[in-house]
Short mmCIF file of C-alpha atoms in Angstrom, two decimals:
data_model
loop_
_atom_site.label_atom_id
_atom_site.label_comp_id
_atom_site.label_asym_id
_atom_site.label_seq_id
_atom_site.Cartn_x
_atom_site.Cartn_y
_atom_site.Cartn_z
CA MET A 25 120.28 108.72 93.82
CA ILE A 26 117.14 106.99 94.37
CA ASN A 27 114.46 107.92 91.72
CA ASN A 28 111.51 105.45 91.62
CA GLN A 29 109.78 107.39 88.78
CA GLN A 30 112.88 106.78 86.57
CA ASN A 31 113.19 103.37 87.58
CA PRO A 32 109.71 101.85 88.27
CA THR A 33 110.82 98.18 88.35
CA TRP A 34 113.87 98.71 90.53
CA TRP A 35 112.37 95.92 92.86
CA LYS A 36 113.21 93.27 90.39
CA ASN A 37 116.93 93.32 90.52
CA ALA A 38 116.77 93.77 94.50
CA VAL A 39 117.04 91.89 97.66
CA GLY A 40 114.79 92.85 100.62
CA TYR A 41 115.39 92.66 104.26
CA GLN A 42 112.70 92.71 106.86
CA ILE A 43 112.96 94.39 110.24
CA TYR A 44 110.70 93.79 113.06
CA PRO A 45 111.36 97.07 114.76
CA LYS A 46 110.54 96.00 118.42
CA SER A 47 112.98 93.29 118.23
CA PHE A 48 115.97 94.71 116.26
CA TYR A 49 117.95 97.08 118.18
CA ASP A 50 117.29 99.17 121.45
CA SER A 51 119.13 102.42 121.39
CA ASN A 52 117.69 103.85 124.43
CA ASN A 53 117.87 100.78 126.63
CA ASP A 54 114.24 100.46 127.70
CA GLY A 55 114.11 96.79 126.43
CA ILE A 56 112.08 97.87 123.10
CA GLY A 57 113.83 98.12 119.71
CA ASP A 58 113.33 101.33 118.26
CA LEU A 59 113.89 103.57 114.82
CA GLN A 60 117.07 105.25 116.20
CA GLY A 61 118.40 101.72 116.83
CA ILE A 62 117.52 100.78 113.28
CA ILE A 63 119.56 103.99 112.16
CA GLN A 64 122.45 102.97 114.08
CA LYS A 65 122.41 99.48 112.49
CA ILE A 66 122.25 100.81 108.82
CA PRO A 67 126.13 99.97 108.16
CA TYR A 68 125.24 96.39 109.17
CA ILE A 69 122.13 96.31 106.67
CA LYS A 70 124.41 97.82 103.92
CA SER A 71 127.14 95.36 104.60
CA LEU A 72 124.62 92.60 103.58
CA GLY A 73 124.21 94.05 100.12
CA VAL A 74 120.45 94.47 100.33
CA ASN A 75 118.59 97.22 98.16
CA PHE A 76 115.58 97.89 100.48
CA VAL A 77 114.20 97.18 103.88
CA TRP A 78 110.70 96.26 104.85
CA LEU A 79 109.70 97.50 108.31
CA SER A 80 106.94 95.80 110.06
CA PRO A 81 104.46 98.33 111.70
CA PHE A 82 105.74 101.02 114.16
CA PHE A 83 102.68 103.31 113.87
CA ALA A 84 100.77 104.61 117.01
CA SER A 85 99.02 101.41 118.25
CA PRO A 86 97.52 99.82 121.69
CA ASN A 87 99.94 97.04 120.56
CA VAL A 88 97.32 94.26 121.11
CA ASP A 89 98.93 92.52 118.06
CA ASN A 90 102.21 94.29 118.20
CA GLY A 91 101.45 97.11 116.06
CA TYR A 92 99.11 95.42 113.55
CA ASP A 93 96.29 97.06 115.17
CA VAL A 94 97.13 100.72 114.14
CA SER A 95 95.47 103.82 116.01
CA ASN A 96 96.92 106.38 113.73
CA TYR A 97 98.61 105.80 110.44
CA GLU A 98 100.47 109.20 110.45
CA ASP A 99 102.04 109.08 113.69
CA VAL A 100 104.62 106.77 115.39
CA ASP A 101 104.09 104.85 118.72
CA PRO A 102 106.27 106.53 121.28
CA GLN A 103 108.09 103.45 122.11
CA TYR A 104 109.83 103.45 118.72
CA GLY A 105 110.44 107.13 118.61
CA THR A 106 108.97 110.23 116.68
CA LEU A 107 107.94 111.10 113.17
CA ASP A 108 111.20 113.04 113.09
CA ASP A 109 113.12 109.84 113.59
CA THR A 110 111.16 108.05 110.93
CA PHE A 111 112.15 111.11 108.36
CA LYS A 112 115.71 110.79 109.35
CA MET A 113 115.70 106.99 109.15
CA ILE A 114 114.17 107.32 105.48
CA ASP A 115 116.87 109.87 104.55
CA ASP A 116 119.71 107.76 105.93
CA PHE A 117 118.69 104.71 104.06
CA HIS A 118 118.31 106.61 101.07
CA ARG A 119 121.76 108.10 101.46
CA ASN A 120 123.03 104.59 101.48
CA ASP A 121 121.10 103.56 98.35
CA ILE A 122 118.54 101.42 100.25
CA ARG A 123 114.99 102.06 99.67
CA VAL A 124 112.25 101.92 102.27
CA VAL A 125 109.04 99.84 102.27
CA PHE A 126 106.41 100.05 105.08
CA ASP A 127 103.89 97.75 106.31
CA LEU A 128 100.34 98.90 105.51
CA VAL A 129 97.41 97.31 107.53
CA ILE A 130 94.15 98.52 105.98
CA ASN A 131 91.94 95.52 106.42
CA HIS A 132 91.52 96.65 109.69
CA THR A 133 92.18 99.31 112.19
CA SER A 134 92.74 99.30 115.81
CA ASP A 135 89.47 99.85 117.99
CA GLN A 136 91.31 103.03 119.48
CA HIS A 137 91.52 104.62 115.98
CA ARG A 138 89.55 107.88 115.66
CA TRP A 139 87.33 106.34 113.12
CA PHE A 140 86.12 103.49 115.02
CA GLN A 141 85.87 105.71 118.29
CA GLU A 142 83.50 107.72 116.41
CA ALA A 143 81.93 104.96 114.43
CA LYS A 144 80.64 103.01 117.57
CA LYS A 145 78.87 105.96 118.87
CA SER A 146 75.76 105.94 116.83
CA VAL A 147 74.61 104.62 113.41
CA ASP A 148 74.23 108.39 112.26
CA ASN A 149 77.86 109.01 112.82
CA PRO A 150 79.74 109.96 109.63
CA TYR A 151 82.27 107.37 110.53
CA HIS A 152 79.81 104.47 111.34
CA ASP A 153 79.95 102.83 107.77
CA PHE A 154 83.64 102.91 107.80
CA TYR A 155 83.21 99.52 109.50
CA ILE A 156 81.01 96.55 109.07
CA TRP A 157 78.05 96.34 111.12
CA ARG A 158 75.04 93.71 111.56
CA LYS A 159 72.08 94.26 113.60
CA ALA A 160 71.79 92.07 116.77
CA ASP A 161 68.79 89.77 116.62
CA ASN A 162 67.75 88.84 120.13
CA GLY A 163 71.12 88.49 121.24
CA LYS A 164 72.22 85.96 118.53
CA LEU A 165 75.32 86.41 116.51
CA PRO A 166 74.90 87.60 112.85
CA ASN A 167 76.14 84.34 111.36
CA ASN A 168 78.78 81.58 111.96
CA TRP A 169 81.88 83.56 110.88
CA VAL A 170 84.95 82.71 112.74
CA SER A 171 87.97 85.04 113.46
CA LEU A 172 91.40 83.82 112.53
CA PHE A 173 92.30 84.30 116.10
CA GLY A 174 89.62 81.98 117.38
CA GLY A 175 85.96 82.59 118.57
CA SER A 176 83.29 84.42 116.65
CA ALA A 177 84.11 87.23 114.07
CA TRP A 178 81.59 89.56 115.67
CA GLU A 179 81.56 91.74 118.80
CA TYR A 180 78.76 93.47 120.45
CA ASN A 181 78.59 97.18 120.48
CA PRO A 182 75.91 98.33 123.10
CA ALA A 183 75.77 101.99 121.96
CA THR A 184 74.13 100.80 118.61
CA ASP A 185 72.90 97.30 119.48
CA GLU A 186 74.85 96.13 116.70
CA TYR A 187 77.77 93.62 116.14
CA TYR A 188 81.10 94.70 114.23
CA CYS A 189 82.97 92.31 112.17
CA HIS A 190 86.62 91.67 113.18
CA LEU A 191 88.59 88.83 111.29
CA PHE A 192 91.49 89.16 113.70
CA ALA A 193 91.17 90.17 117.41
CA LYS A 194 88.14 91.89 118.59
CA GLN A 195 90.24 95.18 119.05
CA GLN A 196 90.81 95.05 115.40
CA PRO A 197 87.55 95.96 113.59
CA ASP A 198 87.43 95.46 109.99
CA LEU A 199 87.12 98.39 107.50
CA ASN A 200 84.17 98.43 105.29
CA TRP A 201 85.76 98.51 101.78
CA GLU A 202 82.12 98.75 100.25
CA ASN A 203 82.13 102.29 101.47
CA PRO A 204 84.08 104.75 99.08
CA LYS A 205 84.97 106.98 101.69
CA VAL A 206 87.33 104.28 103.20
CA HIS A 207 89.24 104.06 100.02
CA GLN A 208 89.36 108.05 100.05
CA ALA A 209 90.66 108.06 103.65
CA VAL A 210 93.26 105.40 102.74
CA THR A 211 94.52 107.06 99.64
CA LYS A 212 95.36 110.22 101.71
CA ILE A 213 97.54 108.06 104.01
CA ILE A 214 99.29 106.62 101.01
CA ASP A 215 100.11 109.96 99.32
CA TRP A 216 101.16 111.35 102.87
CA TRP A 217 103.92 108.74 103.00
CA ALA A 218 104.82 108.64 99.44
CA ALA A 219 105.38 112.49 100.01
CA LYS A 220 107.85 111.76 102.91
CA GLY A 221 110.01 109.41 100.76
CA VAL A 222 108.51 105.99 101.29
CA ASP A 223 109.52 103.74 98.46
CA GLY A 224 106.65 101.09 98.58
CA PHE A 225 104.30 99.12 100.64
CA ARG A 226 103.73 95.61 101.94
CA LEU A 227 100.01 95.14 102.15
CA ASP A 228 98.96 93.21 105.19
CA ALA A 229 95.95 90.62 104.90
CA ILE A 230 95.09 92.26 101.43
CA SER A 231 93.03 89.11 100.27
CA HIS A 232 90.61 89.74 103.20
CA LEU A 233 89.36 93.35 102.13
CA LYS A 234 86.26 92.06 100.37
CA LYS A 235 83.55 90.31 102.68
CA ASN A 236 80.79 88.10 101.46
CA GLN A 237 77.90 90.57 101.24
CA SER A 238 75.25 88.03 101.94
CA PHE A 239 76.68 87.65 105.44
CA ALA A 240 74.96 84.14 105.45
CA ASP A 241 76.40 81.18 107.29
CA VAL A 242 79.31 79.42 105.40
CA SER A 243 80.57 75.88 105.54
CA ASP A 244 83.96 77.11 104.34
CA GLN A 245 85.31 80.18 106.31
CA GLU A 246 87.26 81.17 103.21
CA ASP A 247 83.91 81.79 101.56
CA ALA A 248 83.22 84.56 104.04
CA MET A 249 86.41 86.56 103.89
CA ASN A 250 89.30 85.54 101.81
CA ASN A 251 89.64 86.26 98.05
CA VAL A 252 85.72 86.78 97.88
CA PRO A 253 84.32 87.45 94.34
CA GLY A 254 84.34 91.15 93.77
CA ILE A 255 87.56 91.77 95.38
CA ASP A 256 89.19 92.55 91.94
CA LYS A 257 87.25 95.78 91.57
CA LEU A 258 88.52 96.84 94.85
CA LEU A 259 92.11 95.87 94.43
CA ALA A 260 92.34 97.51 90.88
CA GLU A 261 91.06 100.88 92.36
CA LEU A 262 93.50 100.62 95.18
CA SER A 263 96.49 99.83 92.91
CA ALA A 264 95.92 103.14 91.06
CA ASP A 265 96.97 105.11 94.21
CA PHE A 266 100.35 103.17 94.31
CA LYS A 267 101.02 103.52 90.68
CA ARG A 268 100.35 107.16 90.81
CA ASP A 269 103.20 107.57 93.35
CA HIS A 270 105.44 105.00 91.58
CA LEU A 271 105.18 102.79 94.81
CA MET A 272 106.47 99.21 94.88
CA THR A 273 103.85 96.83 96.48
CA VAL A 274 103.90 93.38 97.72
CA GLY A 275 100.54 91.95 98.91
CA GLU A 276 100.10 89.34 101.80
CA ALA A 277 97.82 86.98 99.78
CA GLY A 278 97.52 83.71 101.32
CA GLY A 279 94.89 81.44 100.00
CA VAL A 280 95.11 83.23 96.45
CA PRO A 281 95.93 80.44 93.94
CA VAL A 282 98.38 80.77 91.21
CA ARG A 283 95.68 81.04 88.36
CA ARG A 284 94.04 84.04 90.34
CA ALA A 285 97.60 85.56 91.09
CA ARG A 286 98.35 85.86 87.37
CA GLN A 287 95.71 88.77 87.27
CA TRP A 288 97.05 90.24 90.84
CA VAL A 289 100.69 90.46 89.66
CA ASN A 290 100.28 90.66 85.74
CA SER A 291 102.98 93.11 84.64
CA LYS A 292 100.73 94.86 82.43
CA ASP A 293 97.61 95.69 84.52
CA GLY A 294 98.08 93.86 87.77
CA TYR A 295 97.25 95.23 91.15
CA PHE A 296 100.57 94.50 92.79
CA ASP A 297 104.09 94.03 91.85
CA MET A 298 104.43 90.88 93.89
CA ILE A 299 102.56 88.95 96.40
CA PHE A 300 103.44 86.68 99.47
CA GLN A 301 101.94 83.18 98.93
CA PHE A 302 102.11 80.46 101.67
CA ASP A 303 101.86 77.28 99.78
CA HIS A 304 105.28 76.30 100.82
CA VAL A 305 104.73 76.92 104.48
CA SER A 306 101.38 75.51 104.87
CA PHE A 307 101.86 71.75 104.76
CA TRP A 308 100.10 71.13 107.80
CA GLU A 309 97.63 73.01 110.17
CA LYS A 310 98.95 76.03 112.15
CA PHE A 311 100.12 74.38 115.38
CA THR A 312 100.79 70.71 114.36
CA VAL A 313 103.96 69.34 114.18
CA GLY A 314 105.49 67.17 111.47
CA GLN A 315 108.36 66.91 108.84
CA VAL A 316 108.17 68.87 105.85
CA ASP A 317 108.02 66.70 102.81
CA VAL A 318 110.58 67.91 100.30
CA ALA A 319 108.65 66.47 97.34
CA ARG A 320 105.70 68.74 98.27
CA LEU A 321 108.00 71.60 98.76
CA ARG A 322 109.27 71.27 95.19
CA GLN A 323 105.99 71.03 94.04
CA ALA A 324 104.57 73.95 95.62
CA LEU A 325 107.54 76.52 94.88
CA SER A 326 107.78 75.20 91.24
CA ASN A 327 104.03 75.76 90.74
CA TRP A 328 104.64 79.49 91.57
CA GLN A 329 107.85 79.56 89.39
CA THR A 330 106.20 78.03 86.36
CA GLY A 331 102.71 79.70 86.82
CA LEU A 332 104.07 83.21 86.84
CA GLU A 333 106.66 82.80 84.10
CA GLY A 334 106.37 85.57 81.58
CA ILE A 335 103.30 87.10 83.32
CA GLY A 336 104.33 88.40 86.75
CA TRP A 337 106.82 88.32 89.50
CA ASN A 338 107.55 85.89 92.49
CA ALA A 339 108.46 87.12 96.18
CA LEU A 340 110.63 84.60 97.47
CA PHE A 341 110.85 83.93 101.30
CA LEU A 342 111.11 81.42 104.09
CA GLU A 343 110.58 83.60 107.11
CA ASN A 344 108.69 86.41 108.32
CA HIS A 345 107.37 87.84 111.47
CA ASP A 346 104.50 85.36 111.61
CA LEU A 347 106.27 82.07 110.90
CA PRO A 348 108.72 79.92 112.80
CA ARG A 349 112.48 80.11 112.02
CA ALA A 350 113.24 78.35 108.66
CA VAL A 351 116.24 76.37 110.05
CA SER A 352 113.79 75.00 112.64
CA TYR A 353 110.80 74.46 110.37
CA PHE A 354 112.58 73.20 107.26
CA GLY A 355 115.98 72.27 108.50
CA ASN A 356 117.94 70.71 111.37
CA ASP A 357 118.38 73.39 114.15
CA THR A 358 120.43 71.04 116.39
CA THR A 359 123.13 68.95 114.87
CA MET A 360 123.31 70.52 111.59
CA ARG A 361 122.05 74.23 112.06
CA SER A 362 124.57 75.96 110.03
CA GLN A 363 124.59 73.34 107.33
CA SER A 364 120.86 73.32 106.79
CA ALA A 365 120.59 77.02 107.15
CA THR A 366 122.93 77.62 104.12
CA ALA A 367 121.23 74.84 102.01
CA LEU A 368 118.03 76.34 102.68
CA ALA A 369 119.34 79.62 101.84
CA MET A 370 120.68 78.70 98.33
CA MET A 371 117.46 76.45 97.63
CA TYR A 372 115.13 79.57 97.86
CA PHE A 373 117.46 82.73 97.09
CA LEU A 374 118.51 81.68 93.50
CA MET A 375 114.84 81.36 92.21
CA LYS A 376 113.29 83.75 89.87
CA GLY A 377 111.76 86.61 91.79
CA THR A 378 112.66 89.10 94.48
CA PRO A 379 114.13 87.34 97.60
CA PHE A 380 113.34 88.55 101.17
CA ILE A 381 115.47 88.10 104.36
CA TYR A 382 113.90 88.31 107.68
CA GLN A 383 116.20 89.75 110.49
CA GLY A 384 118.25 86.98 111.82
CA GLN A 385 117.58 84.62 109.03
CA GLU A 386 120.99 85.47 107.73
CA LEU A 387 122.54 84.10 111.01
CA GLY A 388 120.57 81.02 111.05
CA MET A 389 118.85 82.04 114.17
CA SER A 390 116.36 79.07 115.36
CA ASN A 391 113.15 78.78 117.26
CA VAL A 392 113.27 79.45 121.09
CA ASP A 393 112.49 76.84 123.70
CA PHE A 394 110.33 78.77 126.07
CA GLU A 395 109.39 76.50 129.22
CA THR A 396 106.26 78.28 130.34
CA ILE A 397 103.23 80.11 128.69
CA ASP A 398 104.33 83.33 130.79
CA GLN A 399 107.29 83.61 128.39
CA TYR A 400 105.26 84.14 125.42
CA ARG A 401 103.92 87.56 124.10
CA ASP A 402 101.95 86.48 121.06
CA LEU A 403 98.05 86.99 121.78
CA ASP A 404 97.33 83.98 119.15
CA SER A 405 99.88 81.66 120.94
CA LYS A 406 98.28 82.57 124.27
CA ARG A 407 94.77 81.97 122.79
CA PHE A 408 95.85 78.75 121.32
CA TYR A 409 97.23 77.56 124.67
CA ARG A 410 93.93 78.42 126.60
CA GLU A 411 91.88 76.62 124.11
CA GLU A 412 94.19 73.54 123.99
CA LEU A 413 94.00 73.24 127.64
CA GLN A 414 90.09 73.53 127.59
CA LYS A 415 90.08 70.68 125.16
CA GLY A 416 91.99 68.52 127.50
CA ALA A 417 95.53 68.80 126.14
CA THR A 418 98.39 68.92 128.70
CA LYS A 419 100.75 71.86 129.30
CA ALA A 420 103.53 69.92 127.94
CA GLN A 421 101.92 68.78 124.67
CA THR A 422 100.67 72.27 124.04
CA LEU A 423 104.02 74.10 124.71
CA PHE A 424 105.70 71.49 122.35
CA LYS A 425 103.45 72.55 119.51
CA LEU A 426 104.04 76.34 120.35
CA ARG A 427 107.84 75.64 120.23
CA SER A 428 107.44 74.54 116.70
CA LYS A 429 105.05 77.22 115.46
CA SER A 430 104.54 80.23 117.68
CA ARG A 431 104.74 83.60 116.08
CA ASP A 432 107.13 84.54 118.89
CA ASN A 433 110.11 82.23 117.41
CA ALA A 434 110.72 84.99 114.80
CA ARG A 435 110.39 87.87 117.37
CA THR A 436 113.10 87.16 120.05
CA PRO A 437 115.66 89.85 119.91
CA MET A 438 118.20 89.97 117.15
CA GLN A 439 121.32 88.41 118.17
CA TRP A 440 124.05 91.01 117.96
CA ASP A 441 126.70 89.44 120.35
CA ARG A 442 127.27 87.02 123.10
CA THR A 443 126.44 89.27 126.02
CA SER A 444 123.42 88.50 128.27
CA THR A 445 120.96 90.26 126.29
CA SER A 446 122.72 89.47 122.99
CA GLY A 447 123.76 93.10 122.30
CA PHE A 448 120.18 94.13 121.76
CA SER A 449 119.72 96.35 124.86
CA SER A 450 121.33 96.69 128.33
CA HIS A 451 117.70 96.41 129.73
CA LYS A 452 115.66 93.30 130.08
CA PRO A 453 114.18 92.91 126.66
CA TRP A 454 110.52 92.78 126.12
CA ILE A 455 110.56 89.35 125.15
CA GLU A 456 113.36 86.85 126.33
CA VAL A 457 116.55 86.34 124.09
CA ASN A 458 117.20 83.03 122.79
CA PRO A 459 119.99 81.32 124.96
CA ASN A 460 121.89 80.27 121.90
CA HIS A 461 122.97 83.78 121.11
CA VAL A 462 126.05 82.74 122.74
CA GLU A 463 126.92 80.84 119.73
CA ILE A 464 124.77 82.50 117.06
CA ASN A 465 125.40 86.18 116.83
CA VAL A 466 126.59 88.82 114.31
CA GLU A 467 129.94 89.36 116.16
CA THR A 468 130.98 85.80 115.91
CA GLU A 469 129.67 85.10 112.33
CA GLU A 470 131.26 88.07 110.88
CA THR A 471 134.84 86.63 111.59
CA ASN A 472 133.87 83.08 110.26
CA ALA A 473 134.37 83.01 106.47
CA ASN A 474 132.04 79.93 106.37
CA SER A 475 129.21 81.43 108.49
CA VAL A 476 125.49 81.51 107.65
CA LEU A 477 125.98 85.35 107.47
CA ASN A 478 128.86 85.36 105.04
CA PHE A 479 127.13 82.61 102.96
CA TYR A 480 123.93 85.02 102.56
CA ARG A 481 126.31 87.83 101.68
CA LYS A 482 127.89 85.60 98.74
CA LEU A 483 124.34 84.93 97.47
CA VAL A 484 123.13 88.65 97.58
CA GLU A 485 126.20 89.46 95.57
CA LEU A 486 125.51 86.81 92.97
CA ARG A 487 122.12 87.53 92.63
CA ARG A 488 122.71 91.50 92.12
CA HIS A 489 125.01 90.95 89.49
CA ASP A 490 124.47 88.16 87.22
CA PRO A 491 121.41 88.79 84.52
CA ILE A 492 120.92 85.07 84.48
CA LEU A 493 119.79 85.03 88.02
CA LEU A 494 117.53 87.89 87.31
CA ASP A 495 115.82 87.03 84.21
CA GLY A 496 116.83 83.30 83.31
CA GLN A 497 114.03 80.97 83.23
CA TYR A 498 113.38 78.43 86.03
CA ALA A 499 113.06 74.79 85.42
CA LEU A 500 112.62 72.11 87.98
CA VAL A 501 114.80 69.03 87.66
CA ASN A 502 112.70 66.58 89.13
CA THR A 503 114.57 63.95 91.25
CA ASN A 504 111.29 61.94 92.25
CA ASP A 505 112.68 61.56 95.77
CA HIS A 506 112.29 63.07 99.12
CA GLN A 507 115.86 64.60 99.68
CA LEU A 508 116.93 66.64 96.70
CA TYR A 509 115.77 69.80 95.40
CA VAL A 510 117.50 70.53 92.03
CA TYR A 511 116.62 73.22 89.51
CA THR A 512 118.31 75.37 86.79
CA ARG A 513 118.21 79.03 85.82
CA GLU A 514 118.94 79.27 82.29
CA SER A 515 119.13 82.14 79.65
CA GLY A 516 120.15 81.04 75.93
CA ARG A 517 122.72 78.31 76.28
CA SER A 518 124.06 79.42 79.61
CA GLY A 519 122.70 78.80 83.05
CA TYR A 520 123.06 77.69 86.71
CA LEU A 521 122.37 74.29 88.04
CA ILE A 522 121.33 74.58 91.82
CA ILE A 523 121.46 71.33 93.79
CA THR A 524 120.52 70.91 97.22
CA ASN A 525 120.18 67.89 99.65
CA LEU A 526 117.19 69.03 102.29
CA SER A 527 117.58 65.81 104.56
CA ASP A 528 119.64 64.51 107.17
CA GLN A 529 120.51 61.53 105.06
CA PRO A 530 123.46 61.32 102.35
CA ALA A 531 121.96 61.50 98.74
CA SER A 532 123.42 60.73 95.30
CA TYR A 533 122.84 62.90 92.04
CA GLN A 534 124.11 62.29 88.70
CA VAL A 535 124.58 65.52 86.72
CA PRO A 536 123.18 65.01 83.19
CA ASP A 537 125.43 65.14 80.08
CA THR A 538 123.43 68.20 78.79
CA TYR A 539 125.31 70.45 81.14
CA GLN A 540 128.84 71.23 80.07
CA ASN A 541 131.87 73.15 81.21
CA LEU A 542 130.69 73.02 84.67
CA LYS A 543 132.29 75.40 86.99
CA LEU A 544 131.72 75.43 90.76
CA VAL A 545 130.56 78.98 91.86
CA LEU A 546 129.47 78.27 95.60
CA THR A 547 129.07 75.49 97.88
CA ASN A 548 128.65 74.80 101.78
CA ASP A 549 130.21 71.66 101.44
CA SER A 550 133.94 71.25 102.53
CA GLU A 551 134.73 68.18 100.56
CA LYS A 552 133.59 69.71 97.10
CA GLN A 553 132.03 66.70 95.35
CA ARG A 554 132.98 66.18 91.65
CA PRO A 555 129.75 67.09 89.40
CA ALA A 556 129.60 63.92 87.31
CA SER A 557 128.38 61.50 89.99
CA MET A 558 127.88 63.36 93.23
CA LYS A 559 127.75 61.78 96.74
CA LEU A 560 125.97 64.58 98.55
CA GLN A 561 126.38 64.78 102.24
CA PRO A 562 123.41 65.68 104.46
CA TRP A 563 122.41 69.47 103.89
CA SER A 564 124.96 70.18 101.27
CA ALA A 565 124.31 72.70 98.49
CA TYR A 566 125.87 73.24 95.41
CA LEU A 567 125.82 75.96 92.59
CA TYR A 568 127.39 75.31 89.22
CA LYS A 569 127.53 77.46 86.00
CA TYR A 570 127.31 75.65 82.69
CA GLU A 571 127.01 75.86 79.13
CA ARG A 572 124.36 73.72 77.43
CA ASN A 573 125.31 71.63 74.51
#
């Protein structure tokens, strides 16, 4: 029986599974995934061994940004189902001992939300100050702030002769968190869903709540809208709502450094239980292409492991709905897809923290090779395409970049089987299926003992039942190269040694004599190297248990 009040830190000994409802499973065959589809796939989710699911937004929305523009926080977009479907889904997950975490988007709303529809009518409207306004000055923009989706962060509203602030699309006006009434309204939403059985929230764009109140021009856009001084007060007040309802929280907090994160996730008086940081997935600009530097990857992830040790808890991930597929971004998705997918899995999954799996990641799903811009659905990808062509780039150059980094890479339908629509729907899907679903799908991988899917199941089983992998301290074994990622998880004199070769080339590794009684627990290498002096094949991964002498 799930009881968050009796077990408030349940999320520590847990594994999460992120569902993107629109692309998961279509139960009514209209080409769009839905809540009844999720309900039907609960047996599969349970078979993974995960403890909770995080669902991307399915609230009422015009879907300018695929649901991250909410028009009603207490209703469901009809394409996904009804509120009754939502309540049944929560109950069915709970009956299967799986908790439910929702995505909460409170930096902004849709411009179709009732609050904004009222706010834009006049400066005297009670909802006007729910949003951020600056007076128009002879048609000039209020400042040089730039939207994260390109262009100015300000949009003109004729009715009040003002500009409103939007850090994302112009249809996503930012809420004014300087107004206490905004917090009061959001509190009611949190309490309403808590009463319906929701176990926690992932907090979208939470580091953007506070804006620079000088509203002056900035040389660095981060100074205007990200982790702005004064945000701590807002977050401390907000966190009280979640703690009152015993809700798990994980904040999306790109740009928040480790030293600040210690306050955000401090186990005694932090604002959230965990945050998603992006240091390890931001090695180059959003739409540039290059090879991930393993040395920088080690440094980035180790920095968070050691930085939060004994203070707070890490959220571990390689994929989400906004990122390319990990096997394409970090790995080799052509000649060594399965091997690199499993090596990457072991690399991140056994660190200290709560691991998250994004739907399809457990299959080794890869980026999609769309041939035209018309196949893309993501508004940011379409914006990027337009702007690149205006700068003189060719269509081929721009599509090449989108194939590497577009958010739509993560949003193609879940690959259930080898049929024409991958078992997702009997109707043409809202976005095209990746053609490689013929080889990469649940049905095929279920029956292959060495599949990516079954490797993830083994990792989940290990994590959930060994206290060393829960509380053991992380320590990097720095190999000073650009291939290996080696670390330990240790408690007392017992521990685990994790060895991964994250490259297309063979590598050598000499296991130090300090690790005794080495026992091989898991590997993706059919040759099973001896631990003394290892000749690691490309993308091979080894997990040893040891005793320290």
